[in-house]
Short mmCIF file of N, CA and C in Angstrom, two decimals:
data_model
loop_
_atom_site.label_atom_id
_atom_site.label_comp_id
_atom_site.label_asym_id
_atom_site.label_seq_id
_atom_site.Cartn_x
_atom_site.Cartn_y
_atom_site.Cartn_z
N UNK A 1 139.10 104.01 90.77
CA UNK A 1 139.00 105.33 91.37
C UNK A 1 139.46 105.22 92.83
N UNK A 2 140.30 106.12 93.26
CA UNK A 2 140.79 106.09 94.63
C UNK A 2 139.72 106.57 95.59
N UNK A 3 139.90 106.21 96.87
CA UNK A 3 138.95 106.66 97.89
C UNK A 3 138.93 108.17 97.98
N UNK A 4 140.11 108.78 97.81
CA UNK A 4 140.21 110.24 97.92
C UNK A 4 139.41 110.92 96.82
N UNK A 5 139.55 110.47 95.57
CA UNK A 5 138.80 111.12 94.49
C UNK A 5 137.31 110.83 94.61
N UNK A 6 136.94 109.64 95.10
CA UNK A 6 135.53 109.32 95.31
C UNK A 6 134.93 110.27 96.34
N UNK A 7 135.67 110.56 97.43
CA UNK A 7 135.20 111.50 98.44
C UNK A 7 134.97 112.87 97.83
N UNK A 8 135.92 113.36 97.04
CA UNK A 8 135.79 114.68 96.46
C UNK A 8 134.67 114.73 95.42
N UNK A 9 134.43 113.63 94.72
CA UNK A 9 133.30 113.58 93.79
C UNK A 9 131.99 113.73 94.54
N UNK A 10 131.87 113.08 95.70
CA UNK A 10 130.65 113.20 96.50
C UNK A 10 130.48 114.62 97.02
N UNK A 11 131.56 115.23 97.48
CA UNK A 11 131.49 116.61 97.96
C UNK A 11 131.07 117.54 96.82
N UNK A 12 131.64 117.33 95.64
CA UNK A 12 131.30 118.15 94.48
C UNK A 12 129.81 118.04 94.16
N UNK A 13 129.28 116.83 94.20
CA UNK A 13 127.87 116.61 93.91
C UNK A 13 127.00 117.34 94.93
N UNK A 14 127.38 117.26 96.21
CA UNK A 14 126.59 117.95 97.24
C UNK A 14 126.53 119.44 97.00
N UNK A 15 127.63 120.01 96.54
CA UNK A 15 127.65 121.46 96.35
C UNK A 15 127.07 121.90 95.01
N UNK A 16 126.93 120.99 94.07
CA UNK A 16 126.39 121.39 92.77
C UNK A 16 124.88 121.20 92.69
N UNK A 17 124.30 120.36 93.52
CA UNK A 17 122.85 120.18 93.53
C UNK A 17 122.25 121.26 94.41
N UNK A 18 121.49 122.12 93.82
CA UNK A 18 120.91 123.24 94.54
C UNK A 18 119.50 122.90 95.03
N UNK A 19 119.28 123.14 96.31
CA UNK A 19 117.94 123.00 96.87
C UNK A 19 117.38 124.41 96.97
N UNK A 20 116.51 124.73 96.04
CA UNK A 20 115.93 126.07 96.01
C UNK A 20 114.42 125.93 96.16
N UNK A 21 113.87 126.68 97.10
CA UNK A 21 112.42 126.65 97.27
C UNK A 21 111.92 128.06 97.48
N UNK A 22 111.01 128.47 96.63
CA UNK A 22 110.39 129.79 96.76
C UNK A 22 108.99 129.62 97.33
N UNK A 23 108.60 130.48 98.27
CA UNK A 23 107.26 130.37 98.87
C UNK A 23 106.18 130.41 97.80
N UNK A 24 105.10 129.69 98.06
CA UNK A 24 103.98 129.72 97.12
C UNK A 24 102.67 129.53 97.85
N UNK A 25 101.63 130.05 97.26
CA UNK A 25 100.28 129.85 97.78
C UNK A 25 99.62 128.74 96.98
N UNK A 26 98.85 127.90 97.68
CA UNK A 26 98.09 126.84 97.02
C UNK A 26 96.66 126.90 97.53
N UNK A 27 95.75 126.57 96.65
CA UNK A 27 94.33 126.58 97.00
C UNK A 27 93.88 125.14 97.22
N UNK A 28 93.57 124.80 98.46
CA UNK A 28 93.06 123.47 98.81
C UNK A 28 91.66 123.61 99.39
N UNK A 29 90.86 124.44 98.73
CA UNK A 29 89.54 124.77 99.26
C UNK A 29 89.60 126.06 100.06
N UNK A 30 90.74 126.36 100.57
CA UNK A 30 91.08 127.66 101.15
C UNK A 30 92.56 127.88 100.85
N UNK A 31 93.02 129.09 101.03
CA UNK A 31 94.38 129.45 100.63
C UNK A 31 95.39 129.06 101.71
N UNK A 32 96.43 128.35 101.28
CA UNK A 32 97.53 127.95 102.15
C UNK A 32 98.83 128.52 101.60
N UNK A 33 99.75 128.86 102.48
CA UNK A 33 101.08 129.31 102.09
C UNK A 33 102.07 128.21 102.44
N UNK A 34 102.93 127.85 101.48
CA UNK A 34 104.01 126.89 101.72
C UNK A 34 105.31 127.68 101.65
N UNK A 35 106.13 127.51 102.67
CA UNK A 35 107.42 128.21 102.71
C UNK A 35 108.41 127.39 103.52
N UNK A 36 109.69 127.80 103.42
CA UNK A 36 110.73 127.13 104.20
C UNK A 36 110.60 127.48 105.68
N UNK A 37 110.99 126.54 106.51
CA UNK A 37 110.98 126.72 107.96
C UNK A 37 112.10 127.68 108.35
N UNK A 38 111.79 128.56 109.30
CA UNK A 38 112.79 129.44 109.92
C UNK A 38 112.98 128.98 111.36
N UNK A 39 114.07 129.40 111.97
CA UNK A 39 114.34 129.01 113.37
C UNK A 39 113.17 129.36 114.28
N UNK A 40 112.55 130.49 114.04
CA UNK A 40 111.45 130.94 114.90
C UNK A 40 110.20 130.07 114.75
N UNK A 41 110.18 129.20 113.74
CA UNK A 41 109.03 128.30 113.52
C UNK A 41 109.12 127.02 114.33
N UNK A 42 110.27 126.71 114.89
CA UNK A 42 110.48 125.42 115.54
C UNK A 42 109.44 125.16 116.62
N UNK A 43 109.08 126.17 117.38
CA UNK A 43 108.08 125.96 118.45
C UNK A 43 106.74 125.51 117.87
N UNK A 44 106.41 125.98 116.66
CA UNK A 44 105.15 125.56 116.02
C UNK A 44 105.24 124.10 115.56
N UNK A 45 106.41 123.69 115.08
CA UNK A 45 106.60 122.31 114.65
C UNK A 45 106.46 121.37 115.86
N UNK A 46 107.04 121.77 116.97
CA UNK A 46 106.95 120.96 118.19
C UNK A 46 105.51 120.88 118.68
N UNK A 47 104.77 121.97 118.59
CA UNK A 47 103.35 121.96 119.00
C UNK A 47 102.55 120.99 118.13
N UNK A 48 102.83 120.96 116.83
CA UNK A 48 102.13 120.02 115.94
C UNK A 48 102.50 118.59 116.31
N UNK A 49 103.79 118.34 116.57
CA UNK A 49 104.20 117.00 116.99
C UNK A 49 103.44 116.56 118.25
N UNK A 50 103.38 117.44 119.25
CA UNK A 50 102.69 117.10 120.50
C UNK A 50 101.24 116.73 120.24
N UNK A 51 100.60 117.49 119.36
CA UNK A 51 99.20 117.22 119.04
C UNK A 51 99.04 115.90 118.31
N UNK A 52 99.84 115.70 117.28
CA UNK A 52 99.71 114.53 116.41
C UNK A 52 100.17 113.25 117.11
N UNK A 53 101.24 113.35 117.89
CA UNK A 53 101.80 112.16 118.55
C UNK A 53 101.35 112.04 120.00
N UNK A 54 100.20 112.61 120.32
CA UNK A 54 99.54 112.47 121.62
C UNK A 54 100.48 112.76 122.78
N UNK A 55 101.08 113.95 122.74
CA UNK A 55 101.92 114.41 123.83
C UNK A 55 103.39 114.12 123.66
N UNK A 56 103.74 113.21 122.78
CA UNK A 56 105.15 112.90 122.54
C UNK A 56 105.75 113.93 121.59
N UNK A 57 107.04 114.11 121.73
CA UNK A 57 107.77 115.02 120.84
C UNK A 57 108.97 114.25 120.29
N UNK A 58 108.78 113.55 119.15
CA UNK A 58 109.88 112.76 118.59
C UNK A 58 111.09 113.62 118.22
N UNK A 59 110.84 114.84 117.78
CA UNK A 59 111.92 115.75 117.41
C UNK A 59 111.78 117.01 118.26
N UNK A 60 112.67 117.19 119.20
CA UNK A 60 112.66 118.39 120.03
C UNK A 60 113.42 119.53 119.36
N UNK A 61 113.52 120.63 120.08
CA UNK A 61 114.19 121.82 119.55
C UNK A 61 115.63 121.53 119.13
N UNK A 62 116.35 120.77 119.94
CA UNK A 62 117.75 120.46 119.63
C UNK A 62 117.86 119.67 118.33
N UNK A 63 116.97 118.71 118.13
CA UNK A 63 117.01 117.90 116.90
C UNK A 63 116.72 118.76 115.67
N UNK A 64 115.72 119.64 115.77
CA UNK A 64 115.41 120.52 114.63
C UNK A 64 116.58 121.46 114.34
N UNK A 65 117.16 122.05 115.38
CA UNK A 65 118.29 122.96 115.18
C UNK A 65 119.48 122.23 114.56
N UNK A 66 119.72 121.01 115.01
CA UNK A 66 120.81 120.20 114.47
C UNK A 66 120.60 119.94 112.98
N UNK A 67 119.37 119.62 112.61
CA UNK A 67 119.06 119.39 111.19
C UNK A 67 119.26 120.66 110.37
N UNK A 68 118.70 121.76 110.85
CA UNK A 68 118.75 123.00 110.08
C UNK A 68 120.16 123.57 109.99
N UNK A 69 121.02 123.26 110.97
CA UNK A 69 122.39 123.78 110.98
C UNK A 69 123.42 122.75 110.56
N UNK A 70 122.99 121.55 110.22
CA UNK A 70 123.93 120.47 109.92
C UNK A 70 124.64 120.66 108.59
N UNK A 71 125.60 119.78 108.33
CA UNK A 71 126.40 119.89 107.10
C UNK A 71 125.67 119.46 105.83
N UNK A 72 124.62 118.65 105.98
CA UNK A 72 123.91 118.17 104.79
C UNK A 72 122.87 119.17 104.34
N UNK A 73 122.57 119.11 103.05
CA UNK A 73 121.50 119.94 102.50
C UNK A 73 120.18 119.44 103.08
N UNK A 74 119.31 120.36 103.46
CA UNK A 74 117.99 120.00 103.98
C UNK A 74 116.94 120.90 103.35
N UNK A 75 115.74 120.40 103.33
CA UNK A 75 114.58 121.19 102.92
C UNK A 75 113.49 120.94 103.95
N UNK A 76 113.22 121.96 104.74
CA UNK A 76 112.13 121.91 105.71
C UNK A 76 111.08 122.90 105.28
N UNK A 77 109.89 122.38 104.98
CA UNK A 77 108.79 123.22 104.53
C UNK A 77 107.67 123.18 105.56
N UNK A 78 106.94 124.27 105.63
CA UNK A 78 105.74 124.28 106.46
C UNK A 78 104.59 124.86 105.66
N UNK A 79 103.39 124.58 106.14
CA UNK A 79 102.17 125.09 105.53
C UNK A 79 101.47 125.96 106.56
N UNK A 80 101.06 127.15 106.11
CA UNK A 80 100.31 128.07 106.97
C UNK A 80 98.92 128.29 106.38
N UNK A 81 97.95 128.42 107.27
CA UNK A 81 96.60 128.83 106.90
C UNK A 81 96.24 129.97 107.83
N UNK A 82 95.94 131.12 107.28
CA UNK A 82 95.65 132.31 108.09
C UNK A 82 96.76 132.57 109.11
N UNK A 83 98.00 132.44 108.66
CA UNK A 83 99.21 132.68 109.46
C UNK A 83 99.39 131.70 110.62
N UNK A 84 98.67 130.59 110.60
CA UNK A 84 98.83 129.53 111.59
C UNK A 84 99.54 128.35 110.92
N UNK A 85 100.61 127.85 111.54
CA UNK A 85 101.33 126.70 111.01
C UNK A 85 100.47 125.46 111.23
N UNK A 86 100.16 124.74 110.13
CA UNK A 86 99.26 123.59 110.22
C UNK A 86 99.92 122.28 109.80
N UNK A 87 101.14 122.33 109.28
CA UNK A 87 101.83 121.11 108.89
C UNK A 87 103.24 121.41 108.46
N UNK A 88 104.06 120.35 108.43
CA UNK A 88 105.44 120.52 107.98
C UNK A 88 106.00 119.20 107.48
N UNK A 89 107.11 119.32 106.74
CA UNK A 89 107.85 118.16 106.26
C UNK A 89 109.33 118.51 106.32
N UNK A 90 110.14 117.53 106.68
CA UNK A 90 111.59 117.71 106.71
C UNK A 90 112.25 116.68 105.82
N UNK A 91 113.24 117.13 105.05
CA UNK A 91 113.97 116.23 104.16
C UNK A 91 115.45 116.55 104.23
N UNK A 92 116.26 115.51 104.40
CA UNK A 92 117.72 115.63 104.43
C UNK A 92 118.27 114.98 103.16
N UNK A 93 119.20 115.66 102.50
CA UNK A 93 119.73 115.17 101.23
C UNK A 93 121.18 114.74 101.37
N UNK A 94 121.51 113.60 100.74
CA UNK A 94 122.91 113.23 100.56
C UNK A 94 123.20 113.34 99.07
N UNK A 95 124.21 112.67 98.57
CA UNK A 95 124.57 112.87 97.17
C UNK A 95 123.53 112.37 96.18
N UNK A 96 122.70 111.38 96.55
CA UNK A 96 121.73 110.83 95.61
C UNK A 96 120.29 110.82 96.11
N UNK A 97 120.10 110.81 97.42
CA UNK A 97 118.79 110.55 98.01
C UNK A 97 118.31 111.70 98.87
N UNK A 98 117.01 111.94 98.81
CA UNK A 98 116.36 112.84 99.75
C UNK A 98 115.62 111.98 100.75
N UNK A 99 116.03 112.06 102.02
CA UNK A 99 115.41 111.24 103.05
C UNK A 99 114.42 112.08 103.84
N UNK A 100 113.15 111.73 103.75
CA UNK A 100 112.10 112.45 104.47
C UNK A 100 112.19 112.02 105.93
N UNK A 101 112.61 112.96 106.76
CA UNK A 101 112.85 112.66 108.17
C UNK A 101 111.59 112.76 109.01
N UNK A 102 110.69 113.65 108.63
CA UNK A 102 109.44 113.79 109.38
C UNK A 102 108.41 114.55 108.57
N UNK A 103 107.17 114.23 108.86
CA UNK A 103 106.03 114.93 108.26
C UNK A 103 104.89 114.85 109.27
N UNK A 104 104.25 115.97 109.49
CA UNK A 104 103.13 116.00 110.44
C UNK A 104 102.17 117.11 110.04
N UNK A 105 100.88 116.82 110.21
CA UNK A 105 99.82 117.79 109.90
C UNK A 105 98.88 117.83 111.09
N UNK A 106 98.55 119.04 111.52
CA UNK A 106 97.61 119.24 112.62
C UNK A 106 96.33 118.45 112.35
N UNK A 107 95.79 117.84 113.39
CA UNK A 107 94.60 116.98 113.23
C UNK A 107 93.45 117.71 112.54
N UNK A 108 93.28 118.98 112.84
CA UNK A 108 92.20 119.78 112.24
C UNK A 108 92.33 119.86 110.72
N UNK A 109 93.57 119.74 110.21
CA UNK A 109 93.80 119.90 108.78
C UNK A 109 94.12 118.59 108.07
N UNK A 110 94.07 117.48 108.77
CA UNK A 110 94.31 116.19 108.13
C UNK A 110 93.16 115.85 107.19
N UNK A 111 93.48 115.17 106.10
CA UNK A 111 92.47 114.79 105.13
C UNK A 111 92.06 115.91 104.19
N UNK A 112 92.81 117.01 104.20
CA UNK A 112 92.47 118.16 103.35
C UNK A 112 93.53 118.43 102.28
N UNK A 113 94.45 117.48 102.10
CA UNK A 113 95.44 117.63 101.04
C UNK A 113 96.74 118.28 101.46
N UNK A 114 96.91 118.57 102.75
CA UNK A 114 98.12 119.24 103.20
C UNK A 114 99.34 118.33 103.07
N UNK A 115 99.26 117.09 103.58
CA UNK A 115 100.38 116.16 103.48
C UNK A 115 100.69 115.83 102.02
N UNK A 116 99.66 115.65 101.22
CA UNK A 116 99.85 115.39 99.79
C UNK A 116 100.60 116.55 99.13
N UNK A 117 100.20 117.77 99.46
CA UNK A 117 100.85 118.95 98.89
C UNK A 117 102.31 119.02 99.33
N UNK A 118 102.59 118.77 100.60
CA UNK A 118 103.97 118.80 101.09
C UNK A 118 104.82 117.74 100.39
N UNK A 119 104.29 116.53 100.25
CA UNK A 119 105.03 115.48 99.54
C UNK A 119 105.28 115.86 98.09
N UNK A 120 104.27 116.43 97.43
CA UNK A 120 104.46 116.89 96.05
C UNK A 120 105.57 117.92 95.95
N UNK A 121 105.60 118.86 96.89
CA UNK A 121 106.62 119.92 96.86
C UNK A 121 108.02 119.35 97.04
N UNK A 122 108.19 118.44 97.98
CA UNK A 122 109.50 117.82 98.19
C UNK A 122 109.90 116.99 96.98
N UNK A 123 108.96 116.21 96.46
CA UNK A 123 109.24 115.35 95.31
C UNK A 123 109.68 116.19 94.11
N UNK A 124 108.96 117.24 93.82
CA UNK A 124 109.27 118.08 92.67
C UNK A 124 110.59 118.83 92.87
N UNK A 125 110.83 119.33 94.06
CA UNK A 125 112.08 120.04 94.34
C UNK A 125 113.28 119.10 94.20
N UNK A 126 113.18 117.90 94.74
CA UNK A 126 114.26 116.92 94.65
C UNK A 126 114.49 116.49 93.20
N UNK A 127 113.42 116.27 92.46
CA UNK A 127 113.55 115.88 91.05
C UNK A 127 114.26 116.96 90.26
N UNK A 128 113.84 118.21 90.44
CA UNK A 128 114.45 119.33 89.71
C UNK A 128 115.92 119.51 90.07
N UNK A 129 116.29 119.20 91.30
CA UNK A 129 117.68 119.34 91.74
C UNK A 129 118.55 118.17 91.29
N UNK A 130 117.94 117.14 90.70
CA UNK A 130 118.72 116.04 90.16
C UNK A 130 118.93 114.86 91.09
N UNK A 131 118.16 114.77 92.15
CA UNK A 131 118.31 113.62 93.04
C UNK A 131 117.69 112.39 92.41
N UNK A 132 118.20 111.22 92.79
CA UNK A 132 117.77 109.97 92.19
C UNK A 132 116.60 109.32 92.91
N UNK A 133 116.45 109.62 94.21
CA UNK A 133 115.45 108.89 94.98
C UNK A 133 115.01 109.67 96.21
N UNK A 134 113.92 109.19 96.79
CA UNK A 134 113.43 109.65 98.09
C UNK A 134 113.25 108.41 98.96
N UNK A 135 113.44 108.57 100.25
CA UNK A 135 113.24 107.46 101.18
C UNK A 135 112.61 107.99 102.46
N UNK A 136 112.07 107.07 103.25
CA UNK A 136 111.46 107.44 104.53
C UNK A 136 111.20 106.18 105.34
N UNK A 137 110.93 106.38 106.63
CA UNK A 137 110.44 105.30 107.48
C UNK A 137 109.06 105.69 107.97
N UNK A 138 108.22 104.67 108.16
CA UNK A 138 106.87 104.89 108.67
C UNK A 138 106.53 103.74 109.61
N UNK A 139 105.78 104.06 110.66
CA UNK A 139 105.37 103.02 111.61
C UNK A 139 104.58 101.93 110.87
N UNK A 140 104.82 100.68 111.21
CA UNK A 140 104.07 99.59 110.56
C UNK A 140 102.58 99.70 110.87
N UNK A 141 102.22 100.35 111.97
CA UNK A 141 100.81 100.50 112.34
C UNK A 141 100.13 101.68 111.64
N UNK A 142 100.90 102.54 110.99
CA UNK A 142 100.33 103.76 110.39
C UNK A 142 99.91 103.48 108.94
N UNK A 143 98.79 102.82 108.81
CA UNK A 143 98.31 102.40 107.49
C UNK A 143 97.90 103.58 106.61
N UNK A 144 97.34 104.64 107.21
CA UNK A 144 96.96 105.82 106.42
C UNK A 144 98.18 106.43 105.75
N UNK A 145 99.27 106.59 106.49
CA UNK A 145 100.49 107.15 105.92
C UNK A 145 101.06 106.22 104.85
N UNK A 146 101.04 104.92 105.10
CA UNK A 146 101.55 103.97 104.11
C UNK A 146 100.76 104.07 102.80
N UNK A 147 99.44 104.21 102.91
CA UNK A 147 98.61 104.35 101.70
C UNK A 147 98.99 105.61 100.94
N UNK A 148 99.19 106.71 101.66
CA UNK A 148 99.59 107.96 101.02
C UNK A 148 100.93 107.79 100.31
N UNK A 149 101.90 107.20 100.96
CA UNK A 149 103.23 107.04 100.35
C UNK A 149 103.16 106.11 99.14
N UNK A 150 102.35 105.05 99.22
CA UNK A 150 102.22 104.16 98.06
C UNK A 150 101.55 104.89 96.89
N UNK A 151 100.61 105.77 97.20
CA UNK A 151 99.97 106.57 96.16
C UNK A 151 101.02 107.41 95.41
N UNK A 152 102.06 107.80 96.10
CA UNK A 152 103.15 108.58 95.50
C UNK A 152 104.19 107.70 94.82
N UNK A 153 104.01 106.40 94.85
CA UNK A 153 104.94 105.50 94.18
C UNK A 153 106.02 104.91 95.08
N UNK A 154 105.96 105.18 96.38
CA UNK A 154 106.92 104.58 97.30
C UNK A 154 106.63 103.08 97.42
N UNK A 155 107.70 102.30 97.53
CA UNK A 155 107.58 100.86 97.75
C UNK A 155 108.36 100.49 99.00
N UNK A 156 107.91 99.43 99.66
CA UNK A 156 108.59 98.95 100.87
C UNK A 156 109.88 98.24 100.48
N UNK A 157 110.97 98.58 101.19
CA UNK A 157 112.25 97.91 100.98
C UNK A 157 112.53 96.88 102.06
N UNK A 158 112.24 97.26 103.29
CA UNK A 158 112.56 96.38 104.42
C UNK A 158 111.79 96.83 105.65
N UNK A 159 111.90 96.03 106.69
CA UNK A 159 111.34 96.39 107.99
C UNK A 159 112.52 96.63 108.93
N UNK A 160 112.49 97.76 109.62
CA UNK A 160 113.51 98.08 110.62
C UNK A 160 112.93 97.74 111.99
N UNK A 161 113.45 96.70 112.58
CA UNK A 161 112.92 96.19 113.85
C UNK A 161 113.16 97.18 114.99
N UNK A 162 112.11 97.36 115.82
CA UNK A 162 112.19 98.18 117.03
C UNK A 162 112.78 99.57 116.75
N UNK A 163 112.38 100.16 115.65
CA UNK A 163 112.93 101.44 115.19
C UNK A 163 112.50 102.61 116.07
N UNK A 164 111.26 102.61 116.49
CA UNK A 164 110.73 103.72 117.28
C UNK A 164 110.96 103.45 118.77
N UNK A 165 111.74 104.32 119.39
CA UNK A 165 112.18 104.10 120.77
C UNK A 165 111.04 104.21 121.78
N UNK A 166 110.04 105.02 121.49
CA UNK A 166 108.97 105.25 122.47
C UNK A 166 108.20 103.97 122.81
N UNK A 167 108.03 103.08 121.80
CA UNK A 167 107.28 101.85 122.06
C UNK A 167 107.89 100.63 121.36
N UNK A 168 109.10 100.79 120.83
CA UNK A 168 109.82 99.71 120.14
C UNK A 168 109.08 99.17 118.93
N UNK A 169 108.23 99.99 118.33
CA UNK A 169 107.50 99.57 117.13
C UNK A 169 108.45 99.49 115.94
N UNK A 170 108.16 98.55 115.05
CA UNK A 170 108.93 98.41 113.82
C UNK A 170 108.58 99.54 112.85
N UNK A 171 109.52 99.82 111.95
CA UNK A 171 109.29 100.80 110.89
C UNK A 171 109.39 100.11 109.54
N UNK A 172 108.56 100.55 108.63
CA UNK A 172 108.65 100.12 107.25
C UNK A 172 109.54 101.12 106.53
N UNK A 173 110.62 100.64 105.93
CA UNK A 173 111.53 101.48 105.15
C UNK A 173 110.98 101.54 103.73
N UNK A 174 110.65 102.75 103.27
CA UNK A 174 110.04 102.91 101.95
C UNK A 174 110.93 103.76 101.06
N UNK A 175 110.82 103.54 99.74
CA UNK A 175 111.76 104.10 98.78
C UNK A 175 111.03 104.46 97.49
N UNK A 176 111.46 105.55 96.89
CA UNK A 176 110.92 105.98 95.59
C UNK A 176 112.10 106.36 94.70
N UNK A 177 112.14 105.83 93.47
CA UNK A 177 113.22 106.16 92.53
C UNK A 177 112.65 107.00 91.39
N UNK A 178 113.27 108.16 91.14
CA UNK A 178 112.78 109.08 90.11
C UNK A 178 112.87 108.51 88.71
N UNK A 179 113.84 107.68 88.42
CA UNK A 179 113.99 107.16 87.06
C UNK A 179 112.76 106.40 86.60
N UNK A 180 111.96 105.92 87.55
CA UNK A 180 110.76 105.17 87.20
C UNK A 180 109.69 106.05 86.57
N UNK A 181 109.81 107.37 86.72
CA UNK A 181 108.81 108.26 86.12
C UNK A 181 109.32 108.94 84.86
N UNK A 182 110.57 108.69 84.51
CA UNK A 182 111.15 109.34 83.33
C UNK A 182 110.88 108.57 82.08
#
């Protein structure tokens, strides 16, 4: 196969895999709404980052806008409780993989199933669209997140040295393949 036809095959795959997400309500002891992120929501995502990352903002407005306007397919979901944004997840898709770029839940709502619900939504949406895998990076010190990802079937592939610029912490590269559940 020539490089040219391989390129066009990849482009064809990107345009044939549809990322469709319809808003839904879920009951996690109280009613939550899950929906796609809009541009006007970015300030809420940044506020959650500041809270969760103790004043740091790993993804600023420019980064979120770049993701939402970029050439790759993305799925950014948020969770609302009483019209307050309490968590979000971002996923960027290439021809085979959905890469979870970020996930954060307001401290008040942690431990209540919000992150689990967001991961379930991304996993199910990617599976239905025909993607082969999901991937993500997580701080080596974030054991709670690692436990959650392992519960979902993610396995560690490698360690990315000095991945996080704020403190040069290593990241654990984790991977999930859908064929393992078929």
